[in-house]
Amino acid sequence: MNSVIVNPPTQPIRTEIRLASSKSESNRALIINALTQFKGQLENISSARDTQTMMRLLQSSDVVADVLDAGTTMRFLTAYFAVTNQHKTMTGTPRMCERPIGILVDALRILGANITYKQNEGYPPTELNGFQYSGQNHLTIRGDVSSQYISALLMIGPMLPDGITLELTGEIGSRPYIEMTLQQMRAFGVTHEANWEAKTIRVPAQHYTPTHYAIESDWSGASYWYSLVALAKDAEVELLGLKENSLQGDSAIVKIMEHMGVKSVFTKRGVLLTKIPAEKAFAWDFTDCPDLAQTVAACAAVAGIEVTMTGIESLKIKETDRVGALQAELPKIGGELVELEQNTKYIVRRKAETPATPPSTPVIETYDDHRMAMAFAPVGMVFPVEISEPHVVAKSYPSFWDDLKKVTTIA
Ligand SMILES: O=C(O)C1=C[C@@H](OP(=O)(O)O)[C@@H](O)[C@H](O)C1
Ligand SMILES: C=C(OP(=O)(O)O)C(=O)O
């Protein structure tokens, strides 16, 4: 199907949703478990394409490892294959080959990896040609481009003869993802010392202990249901499998949505979302939770809430340039994303004198980005919205449309 139309519900929404499990937690658990010689037991592994790709590539003896569009799979496997001395060509979609990897490759080279670029310096595809430990394990690495490089290095750290010490420079983006990595490593028996003031993390040489590890549901996927409850006239949704004390930084959606009209009550099974009055304006720093920015932007544009957004610098190097994509698509639903300070501060709002409902059904382009599709789908709670290339959701939340069909009609 080339597009779907999400229509406003004709009845109050009362439902429970068993969310997909977290691809971020799954992909870490898979790498760590591989480093136990696959001796642990992983429960609730994600059906997300990014995770299925990781599983397939960990089991494959092919020389070419094609990660498709999965950032974590590319970054984590590059480090894993490098230190386990596997000769591989790492490649992905054309967009993946535009997403930088030089910071990670430079770090792995210092450790002793022989890596070459097959096309453009600093970008996939790369060729991994073996590993000979250099004796150098103290690395200085930028923290303000992608936390995935840091997570990738931390996970392989205990396998190195002297462990690893990372000194991070610049503002640390997506820090909860680094902490998620460290916590999952700890669940597999590996200790670390992190000093966040000094921005250093040390992982001594040690062995992972095979473990039974259960993966939580996906808070990034939960965010679309928050937006849906915020925008629907009458809705109560229980999201199953989420925990109040999550490893996932995207659980920040609980606090964000308190401003946007959704109350969260944690239950034994997950979290129950109900409607509360929304605020007119608020500000949020997305440095810790960049994947929530699109959800909030689309919701705010329709709800008429002004959100001042900072910390969205990294959006430009994700599945698409997400800032550009939002600026192109929000006007179709009556919103706008305006840059207030170059690349650092934006405001998302409803455009002045915009009718509540557009004259015809807006068609939202998704730019091969699952989050563009899922962030704009809840707009259908207010007026019909057409989402192009709906299959993009498979990257992180393959059952998204089936779940949405439980609350409204999708044509
Ligand atoms: O480590 C992870 O699982 C992720 C880290 C974040 O990327 P950056 O660190 O590049 O911001 C996030 O956007 C991505 O969806 C998943
Ligand atoms: C940015 C994302 O993923 P990745 O970087 O792993 O491709 C995402 O899922 O929004």
Short mmCIF file of C-alpha atoms and ligand atoms in Angstrom, two decimals:
data_model
loop_
_atom_site.label_atom_id
_atom_site.label_comp_id
_atom_site.label_asym_id
_atom_site.label_seq_id
_atom_site.Cartn_x
_atom_site.Cartn_y
_atom_site.Cartn_z
CA MET A 1 0.00 0.00 0.00
CA ASN A 2 1.38 3.42 -0.93
CA SER A 3 -0.63 5.31 1.66
CA VAL A 4 -3.21 5.00 4.42
CA ILE A 5 -5.85 7.44 5.60
CA VAL A 6 -6.35 7.69 9.36
CA ASN A 7 -9.91 8.84 10.14
CA PRO A 8 -11.24 10.41 13.34
CA PRO A 9 -12.81 7.80 15.66
CA THR A 10 -16.58 7.66 15.83
CA GLN A 11 -16.64 6.40 19.43
CA PRO A 12 -14.83 7.13 22.68
CA ILE A 13 -11.51 5.27 22.78
CA ARG A 14 -11.16 2.66 25.53
CA THR A 15 -8.42 0.19 24.78
CA GLU A 16 -5.26 -1.54 25.88
CA ILE A 17 -2.24 -1.91 23.66
CA ARG A 18 0.62 -4.37 24.04
CA LEU A 19 3.46 -2.29 22.68
CA ALA A 20 6.35 -3.58 20.62
CA SER A 21 9.47 -4.13 22.71
CA SER A 22 12.34 -1.64 22.67
CA LYS A 23 14.71 -1.98 19.71
CA SER A 24 17.36 -0.03 21.62
CA GLU A 25 17.34 -2.45 24.56
CA SER A 26 17.05 -5.43 22.20
CA ASN A 27 20.03 -4.42 20.09
CA ARG A 28 22.23 -3.93 23.14
CA ALA A 29 21.12 -7.24 24.66
CA LEU A 30 21.94 -9.01 21.37
CA ILE A 31 25.48 -7.61 21.18
CA ILE A 32 26.20 -8.30 24.83
CA ASN A 33 24.75 -11.81 24.56
CA ALA A 34 26.91 -12.42 21.49
CA LEU A 35 29.90 -11.49 23.67
CA THR A 36 28.87 -14.32 26.08
CA GLN A 37 29.12 -16.72 23.09
CA PHE A 38 25.30 -16.56 22.87
CA LYS A 39 24.92 -18.34 26.20
CA GLY A 40 22.33 -16.05 27.82
CA GLN A 41 18.59 -16.08 27.30
CA LEU A 42 16.80 -13.02 25.95
CA GLU A 43 13.08 -12.55 26.52
CA ASN A 44 10.73 -10.26 24.58
CA ILE A 45 13.22 -9.43 21.81
CA SER A 46 11.79 -6.79 19.49
CA SER A 47 10.11 -7.61 16.21
CA ALA A 48 11.45 -4.28 14.89
CA ARG A 49 13.29 -4.62 11.59
CA ASP A 50 16.39 -3.01 13.15
CA THR A 51 16.50 -5.81 15.72
CA GLN A 52 15.66 -8.60 13.28
CA THR A 53 18.49 -7.30 11.08
CA MET A 54 20.87 -7.35 14.04
CA MET A 55 19.93 -10.98 14.81
CA ARG A 56 20.36 -12.04 11.21
CA LEU A 57 23.75 -10.38 10.83
CA LEU A 58 25.08 -11.77 14.12
CA GLN A 59 24.29 -15.27 12.85
CA SER A 60 25.48 -14.79 9.28
CA SER A 61 28.88 -15.80 7.97
CA ASP A 62 28.48 -13.60 4.86
CA VAL A 63 31.26 -11.07 4.35
CA VAL A 64 28.81 -8.30 3.50
CA ALA A 65 26.77 -7.05 6.46
CA ASP A 66 23.93 -4.88 5.15
CA VAL A 67 22.25 -3.14 8.10
CA LEU A 68 19.61 -1.47 5.87
CA ASP A 69 18.62 1.76 7.69
CA ALA A 70 19.41 0.70 11.27
CA GLY A 71 21.78 3.14 12.97
CA THR A 72 22.38 1.12 16.15
CA THR A 73 22.89 -2.04 14.12
CA MET A 74 25.54 -0.29 11.99
CA ARG A 75 27.38 1.30 14.90
CA PHE A 76 27.18 -1.59 17.40
CA LEU A 77 28.09 -4.27 14.82
CA THR A 78 31.01 -2.25 13.45
CA ALA A 79 32.58 -2.25 16.92
CA TYR A 80 31.62 -5.88 17.61
CA PHE A 81 32.91 -7.28 14.32
CA ALA A 82 36.07 -5.16 14.62
CA VAL A 83 37.17 -6.40 18.06
CA THR A 84 36.10 -9.99 17.41
CA ASN A 85 38.45 -9.84 14.41
CA GLN A 86 35.82 -10.57 11.76
CA HIS A 87 36.44 -9.45 8.21
CA LYS A 88 33.29 -7.69 7.04
CA THR A 89 32.02 -5.06 4.66
CA MET A 90 29.56 -2.88 6.53
CA THR A 91 26.93 -1.22 4.36
CA GLY A 92 23.33 -0.04 4.38
CA THR A 93 20.72 1.99 2.53
CA PRO A 94 21.80 5.09 0.59
CA ARG A 95 20.71 7.18 3.59
CA MET A 96 22.76 4.99 5.95
CA CYS A 97 25.76 5.76 3.74
CA GLU A 98 25.13 9.47 4.44
CA ARG A 99 25.05 9.00 8.22
CA PRO A 100 28.50 9.68 9.73
CA ILE A 101 30.59 6.93 11.31
CA GLY A 102 34.05 8.55 11.29
CA ILE A 103 34.10 9.25 15.04
CA LEU A 104 33.59 5.55 15.80
CA VAL A 105 36.00 4.37 13.11
CA ASP A 106 38.73 6.73 14.40
CA ALA A 107 38.26 5.35 17.92
CA LEU A 108 38.35 1.72 16.76
CA ARG A 109 41.49 2.42 14.72
CA ILE A 110 43.23 3.77 17.83
CA LEU A 111 42.32 0.55 19.64
CA GLY A 112 43.86 -1.46 16.81
CA ALA A 113 41.17 -2.09 14.20
CA ASN A 114 42.10 -2.05 10.53
CA ILE A 115 39.17 -0.26 8.87
CA THR A 116 39.00 1.38 5.45
CA TYR A 117 36.32 3.43 3.73
CA LYS A 118 35.02 2.04 0.46
CA GLN A 119 33.48 5.26 -0.84
CA ASN A 120 33.53 8.44 1.24
CA GLU A 121 35.86 9.14 4.16
CA GLY A 122 33.85 9.12 7.38
CA TYR A 123 30.82 7.29 6.00
CA PRO A 124 29.72 3.70 5.30
CA PRO A 125 30.38 1.47 3.48
CA THR A 126 33.48 0.41 5.41
CA GLU A 127 35.69 -2.62 5.26
CA LEU A 128 36.83 -4.29 8.48
CA ASN A 129 40.16 -6.01 7.90
CA GLY A 130 41.08 -7.42 11.31
CA PHE A 131 42.14 -6.32 14.77
CA GLN A 132 45.44 -6.19 16.57
CA TYR A 133 45.28 -4.53 19.98
CA SER A 134 47.43 -1.38 20.01
CA GLY A 135 47.79 -1.12 23.77
CA GLN A 136 46.03 2.24 23.67
CA ASN A 137 42.72 2.13 25.49
CA HIS A 138 42.19 5.71 26.68
CA LEU A 139 40.10 7.47 24.04
CA THR A 140 38.84 11.02 23.75
CA ILE A 141 35.59 11.06 21.81
CA ARG A 142 32.97 13.67 20.92
CA GLY A 143 29.74 13.27 22.87
CA ASP A 144 27.67 15.68 20.79
CA VAL A 145 27.19 13.82 17.50
CA SER A 146 25.73 10.39 18.32
CA SER A 147 25.71 8.48 21.59
CA GLN A 148 25.64 5.27 19.55
CA TYR A 149 29.43 5.49 18.98
CA ILE A 150 29.94 5.65 22.74
CA SER A 151 27.56 2.76 23.46
CA ALA A 152 29.27 0.68 20.77
CA LEU A 153 32.71 1.24 22.37
CA LEU A 154 31.49 0.65 25.92
CA MET A 155 29.97 -2.74 25.06
CA ILE A 156 33.24 -4.04 23.59
CA GLY A 157 35.30 -2.39 26.35
CA PRO A 158 35.46 -5.34 28.78
CA MET A 159 36.81 -7.62 26.01
CA LEU A 160 39.95 -5.50 25.55
CA PRO A 161 43.08 -6.61 27.46
CA ASP A 162 43.09 -3.42 29.59
CA GLY A 163 39.42 -2.47 29.33
CA ILE A 164 38.55 0.98 28.00
CA THR A 165 38.42 4.57 29.23
CA LEU A 166 36.34 7.12 27.34
CA GLU A 167 36.72 10.84 27.82
CA LEU A 168 33.74 12.61 26.27
CA THR A 169 34.01 16.12 24.84
CA GLY A 170 31.33 18.69 24.03
CA GLU A 171 27.75 18.49 25.26
CA ILE A 172 26.66 14.89 25.76
CA GLY A 173 23.60 14.14 23.61
CA SER A 174 21.25 11.19 24.18
CA ARG A 175 22.92 10.47 27.54
CA PRO A 176 20.11 8.15 28.75
CA TYR A 177 21.07 5.81 25.89
CA ILE A 178 24.63 5.66 27.25
CA GLU A 179 23.27 4.92 30.71
CA MET A 180 21.00 2.25 29.23
CA THR A 181 24.09 0.60 27.74
CA LEU A 182 25.95 0.68 31.07
CA GLN A 183 22.95 -0.70 32.97
CA GLN A 184 22.47 -3.55 30.52
CA MET A 185 26.19 -4.33 30.75
CA ARG A 186 25.80 -4.43 34.53
CA ALA A 187 22.86 -6.84 34.18
CA PHE A 188 25.35 -9.15 32.43
CA GLY A 189 27.82 -8.79 35.30
CA VAL A 190 30.11 -6.08 33.90
CA THR A 191 31.00 -3.15 36.13
CA HIS A 192 32.04 0.40 35.21
CA GLU A 193 32.96 3.72 36.79
CA ALA A 194 31.25 6.77 35.30
CA ASN A 195 32.07 10.31 36.37
CA TRP A 196 29.55 12.50 34.55
CA GLU A 197 31.06 15.77 35.85
CA ALA A 198 34.46 14.84 34.46
CA LYS A 199 32.73 13.18 31.48
CA THR A 200 34.76 10.00 31.80
CA ILE A 201 33.63 6.39 31.76
CA ARG A 202 35.93 3.49 32.58
CA VAL A 203 35.14 -0.16 31.94
CA PRO A 204 37.81 -2.56 33.28
CA ALA A 205 38.66 -5.76 31.41
CA GLN A 206 36.26 -8.50 32.51
CA HIS A 207 33.86 -11.18 31.27
CA TYR A 208 30.15 -10.87 30.63
CA THR A 209 28.09 -13.42 32.59
CA PRO A 210 25.37 -15.18 30.57
CA THR A 211 22.04 -14.00 31.93
CA HIS A 212 18.29 -14.30 31.44
CA TYR A 213 17.35 -10.79 30.34
CA ALA A 214 13.82 -9.48 29.68
CA ILE A 215 13.34 -6.45 27.42
CA GLU A 216 10.85 -3.70 28.25
CA SER A 217 8.23 -2.34 25.88
CA ASP A 218 9.24 0.63 23.76
CA TRP A 219 8.70 4.11 25.23
CA SER A 220 9.40 5.76 21.85
CA GLY A 221 6.51 3.73 20.42
CA ALA A 222 4.41 4.68 23.45
CA SER A 223 4.80 8.36 22.56
CA TYR A 224 2.42 8.03 19.58
CA TRP A 225 -0.29 6.76 21.92
CA TYR A 226 0.26 9.71 24.21
CA SER A 227 -0.20 12.03 21.26
CA LEU A 228 -3.33 10.13 20.25
CA VAL A 229 -4.84 10.53 23.73
CA ALA A 230 -3.87 14.23 23.75
CA LEU A 231 -5.62 14.82 20.41
CA ALA A 232 -8.69 12.55 20.68
CA LYS A 233 -11.90 14.03 22.13
CA ASP A 234 -12.42 11.15 24.53
CA ALA A 235 -9.75 8.52 25.15
CA GLU A 236 -8.36 6.22 27.81
CA VAL A 237 -5.55 3.88 26.77
CA GLU A 238 -3.58 1.40 28.85
CA LEU A 239 -0.14 0.68 27.44
CA LEU A 240 1.13 -2.71 28.56
CA GLY A 241 4.70 -3.69 29.40
CA LEU A 242 6.03 -0.26 30.39
CA LYS A 243 7.75 0.48 33.70
CA GLU A 244 7.87 3.70 35.73
CA ASN A 245 11.61 3.27 36.32
CA SER A 246 12.69 2.63 32.78
CA LEU A 247 16.13 2.36 31.24
CA GLN A 248 14.72 4.33 28.31
CA GLY A 249 15.13 8.11 28.25
CA ASP A 250 12.02 8.38 26.07
CA SER A 251 9.97 7.70 29.22
CA ALA A 252 10.33 11.53 29.43
CA ILE A 253 7.13 11.50 27.35
CA VAL A 254 5.28 11.12 30.69
CA LYS A 255 6.46 14.56 31.83
CA ILE A 256 6.18 16.19 28.41
CA MET A 257 2.60 15.08 27.98
CA GLU A 258 1.58 16.44 31.39
CA HIS A 259 1.92 19.81 29.60
CA MET A 260 0.03 18.58 26.55
CA GLY A 261 -3.01 17.11 28.29
CA VAL A 262 -2.23 13.50 29.21
CA LYS A 263 -2.02 12.06 32.70
CA SER A 264 -0.11 8.81 33.33
CA VAL A 265 -0.97 6.38 36.10
CA PHE A 266 1.29 3.35 36.43
CA THR A 267 -0.54 0.06 36.89
CA LYS A 268 0.67 -3.49 37.49
CA ARG A 269 0.59 -4.07 33.74
CA GLY A 270 1.93 -0.79 32.41
CA VAL A 271 0.61 2.75 32.28
CA LEU A 272 -2.92 4.13 31.95
CA LEU A 273 -3.30 7.34 29.94
CA THR A 274 -6.22 9.70 30.55
CA LYS A 275 -6.98 13.24 29.45
CA ILE A 276 -6.30 16.35 31.57
CA PRO A 277 -6.34 20.04 30.54
CA ALA A 278 -3.38 21.06 28.35
CA GLU A 279 -1.18 24.13 28.74
CA LYS A 280 -0.98 26.80 26.03
CA ALA A 281 2.81 26.92 25.84
CA PHE A 282 5.89 25.30 27.34
CA ALA A 283 9.55 24.65 26.55
CA TRP A 284 11.39 21.34 26.35
CA ASP A 285 15.04 20.35 25.85
CA PHE A 286 15.19 17.20 23.70
CA THR A 287 18.94 16.58 24.21
CA ASP A 288 18.16 13.43 26.22
CA CYS A 289 15.25 12.23 24.08
CA PRO A 290 15.67 13.31 20.42
CA ASP A 291 13.30 10.62 19.11
CA LEU A 292 10.34 12.32 20.86
CA ALA A 293 10.71 15.61 18.98
CA GLN A 294 8.57 14.64 15.99
CA THR A 295 5.75 13.25 18.18
CA VAL A 296 5.62 16.47 20.16
CA ALA A 297 5.86 18.71 17.08
CA ALA A 298 2.95 17.12 15.19
CA CYS A 299 0.79 16.97 18.32
CA ALA A 300 1.51 20.60 19.26
CA ALA A 301 0.77 21.85 15.74
CA VAL A 302 -2.75 20.40 15.82
CA ALA A 303 -3.49 20.99 19.51
CA GLY A 304 -2.48 24.65 19.19
CA ILE A 305 0.21 24.42 21.89
CA GLU A 306 3.39 26.49 21.45
CA VAL A 307 6.46 24.40 22.25
CA THR A 308 9.92 25.95 22.36
CA MET A 309 12.26 23.14 21.36
CA THR A 310 15.99 22.92 22.06
CA GLY A 311 18.41 20.01 21.85
CA ILE A 312 17.27 18.84 18.41
CA GLU A 313 20.62 19.31 16.62
CA SER A 314 21.06 15.57 16.06
CA LEU A 315 17.78 15.29 14.13
CA LYS A 316 19.52 16.30 10.92
CA ILE A 317 21.60 13.09 10.79
CA LYS A 318 18.89 10.55 11.56
CA GLU A 319 16.74 8.50 9.13
CA THR A 320 16.18 11.74 7.26
CA ASP A 321 16.85 15.39 8.07
CA ARG A 322 13.98 15.42 10.55
CA VAL A 323 14.03 19.20 11.01
CA GLY A 324 13.64 19.70 7.26
CA ALA A 325 10.97 17.00 7.10
CA LEU A 326 8.95 18.63 9.89
CA GLN A 327 9.28 22.05 8.30
CA ALA A 328 7.95 20.64 5.03
CA GLU A 329 5.07 18.60 6.49
CA LEU A 330 3.76 20.60 9.47
CA PRO A 331 2.23 23.36 7.28
CA LYS A 332 -0.01 20.69 5.70
CA ILE A 333 -1.71 20.21 9.08
CA GLY A 334 -1.75 23.93 9.92
CA GLY A 335 1.48 24.06 11.90
CA GLU A 336 4.98 25.45 11.53
CA LEU A 337 8.45 24.84 12.95
CA VAL A 338 10.35 28.11 13.09
CA GLU A 339 14.08 28.40 13.80
CA LEU A 340 14.61 31.02 16.53
CA GLU A 341 18.37 30.61 16.96
CA GLN A 342 20.49 28.96 14.33
CA ASN A 343 20.32 25.19 14.74
CA THR A 344 19.77 25.41 18.51
CA LYS A 345 16.32 26.81 19.28
CA TYR A 346 13.01 26.32 17.49
CA ILE A 347 9.34 26.95 18.14
CA VAL A 348 6.55 24.70 16.93
CA ARG A 349 3.05 26.16 16.85
CA ARG A 350 -0.22 26.38 14.99
CA LYS A 351 -0.05 28.99 12.24
CA ALA A 352 -2.16 32.08 12.85
CA GLU A 353 -5.62 32.12 11.25
CA THR A 354 -5.55 28.48 10.22
CA PRO A 355 -8.95 26.74 9.93
CA ALA A 356 -9.43 23.91 12.44
CA THR A 357 -9.74 21.43 9.59
CA PRO A 358 -7.80 21.64 6.31
CA PRO A 359 -9.94 22.03 3.13
CA SER A 360 -8.81 18.62 1.85
CA THR A 361 -7.13 15.59 3.38
CA PRO A 362 -3.42 16.43 3.84
CA VAL A 363 -0.95 13.91 2.43
CA ILE A 364 2.09 13.54 4.68
CA GLU A 365 5.37 12.44 3.09
CA THR A 366 7.44 10.20 5.38
CA TYR A 367 10.98 10.34 3.87
CA ASP A 368 11.81 6.69 4.74
CA ASP A 369 11.41 7.69 8.37
CA HIS A 370 9.21 5.54 10.62
CA ARG A 371 8.85 8.39 13.09
CA MET A 372 7.42 10.78 10.48
CA ALA A 373 4.63 8.26 9.78
CA MET A 374 3.86 7.49 13.43
CA ALA A 375 4.16 11.09 14.65
CA PHE A 376 1.61 12.34 12.10
CA ALA A 377 -0.84 9.42 12.37
CA PRO A 378 -2.48 10.70 15.63
CA VAL A 379 -3.47 13.87 13.74
CA GLY A 380 -6.21 11.61 12.35
CA MET A 381 -7.94 11.91 15.73
CA VAL A 382 -8.89 15.48 14.72
CA PHE A 383 -9.25 15.35 10.91
CA PRO A 384 -8.50 12.72 8.26
CA VAL A 385 -4.82 12.52 7.39
CA GLU A 386 -3.13 10.51 4.65
CA ILE A 387 0.26 8.98 5.47
CA SER A 388 2.51 8.03 2.52
CA GLU A 389 4.61 4.84 2.54
CA PRO A 390 3.08 3.50 5.76
CA HIS A 391 5.36 0.41 5.69
CA VAL A 392 8.20 2.58 7.05
CA VAL A 393 6.95 1.83 10.58
CA ALA A 394 8.52 -1.66 10.32
CA LYS A 395 11.87 -0.20 11.40
CA SER A 396 10.78 0.05 15.03
CA TYR A 397 7.05 -0.78 15.41
CA PRO A 398 5.82 -3.24 12.76
CA SER A 399 2.34 -3.67 14.32
CA PHE A 400 1.68 0.08 14.55
CA TRP A 401 -1.16 0.18 11.99
CA ASP A 402 -2.78 -2.99 13.34
CA ASP A 403 -2.72 -1.48 16.82
CA LEU A 404 -4.16 1.80 15.52
CA LYS A 405 -7.00 -0.09 13.83
CA LYS A 406 -8.22 -1.04 17.33
CA VAL A 407 -9.28 2.58 17.93
CA THR A 408 -10.27 4.02 14.56
CA THR A 409 -10.79 3.27 10.90
CA ILE A 410 -7.82 3.26 8.59
CA ALA A 411 -8.44 3.14 4.88
O1 LIG B 1 21.44 4.02 21.22
C1 LIG B 1 20.29 3.98 20.78
O2 LIG B 1 19.58 2.94 20.88
C2 LIG B 1 19.74 5.19 20.13
C3 LIG B 1 20.32 6.41 20.35
C4 LIG B 1 19.80 7.67 19.78
O3 LIG B 1 20.65 8.07 18.72
P1 LIG B 1 21.79 9.21 18.90
O4 LIG B 1 22.69 8.81 19.99
O5 LIG B 1 22.47 9.19 17.57
O6 LIG B 1 21.08 10.49 19.20
C5 LIG B 1 18.38 7.49 19.22
O7 LIG B 1 18.04 8.59 18.42
C6 LIG B 1 18.24 6.22 18.43
O8 LIG B 1 16.92 6.05 17.96
C7 LIG B 1 18.55 5.01 19.28
C1 LIG B 2 17.29 7.48 15.03
C2 LIG B 2 16.71 6.28 15.11
O1 LIG B 2 17.33 5.09 14.91
P1 LIG B 2 18.81 4.75 14.41
O2 LIG B 2 19.69 5.93 14.67
O3 LIG B 2 19.19 3.56 15.24
O4 LIG B 2 18.70 4.41 12.95
C3 LIG B 2 15.28 6.16 15.48
O5 LIG B 2 14.82 5.03 15.68
O6 LIG B 2 14.58 7.18 15.57
#
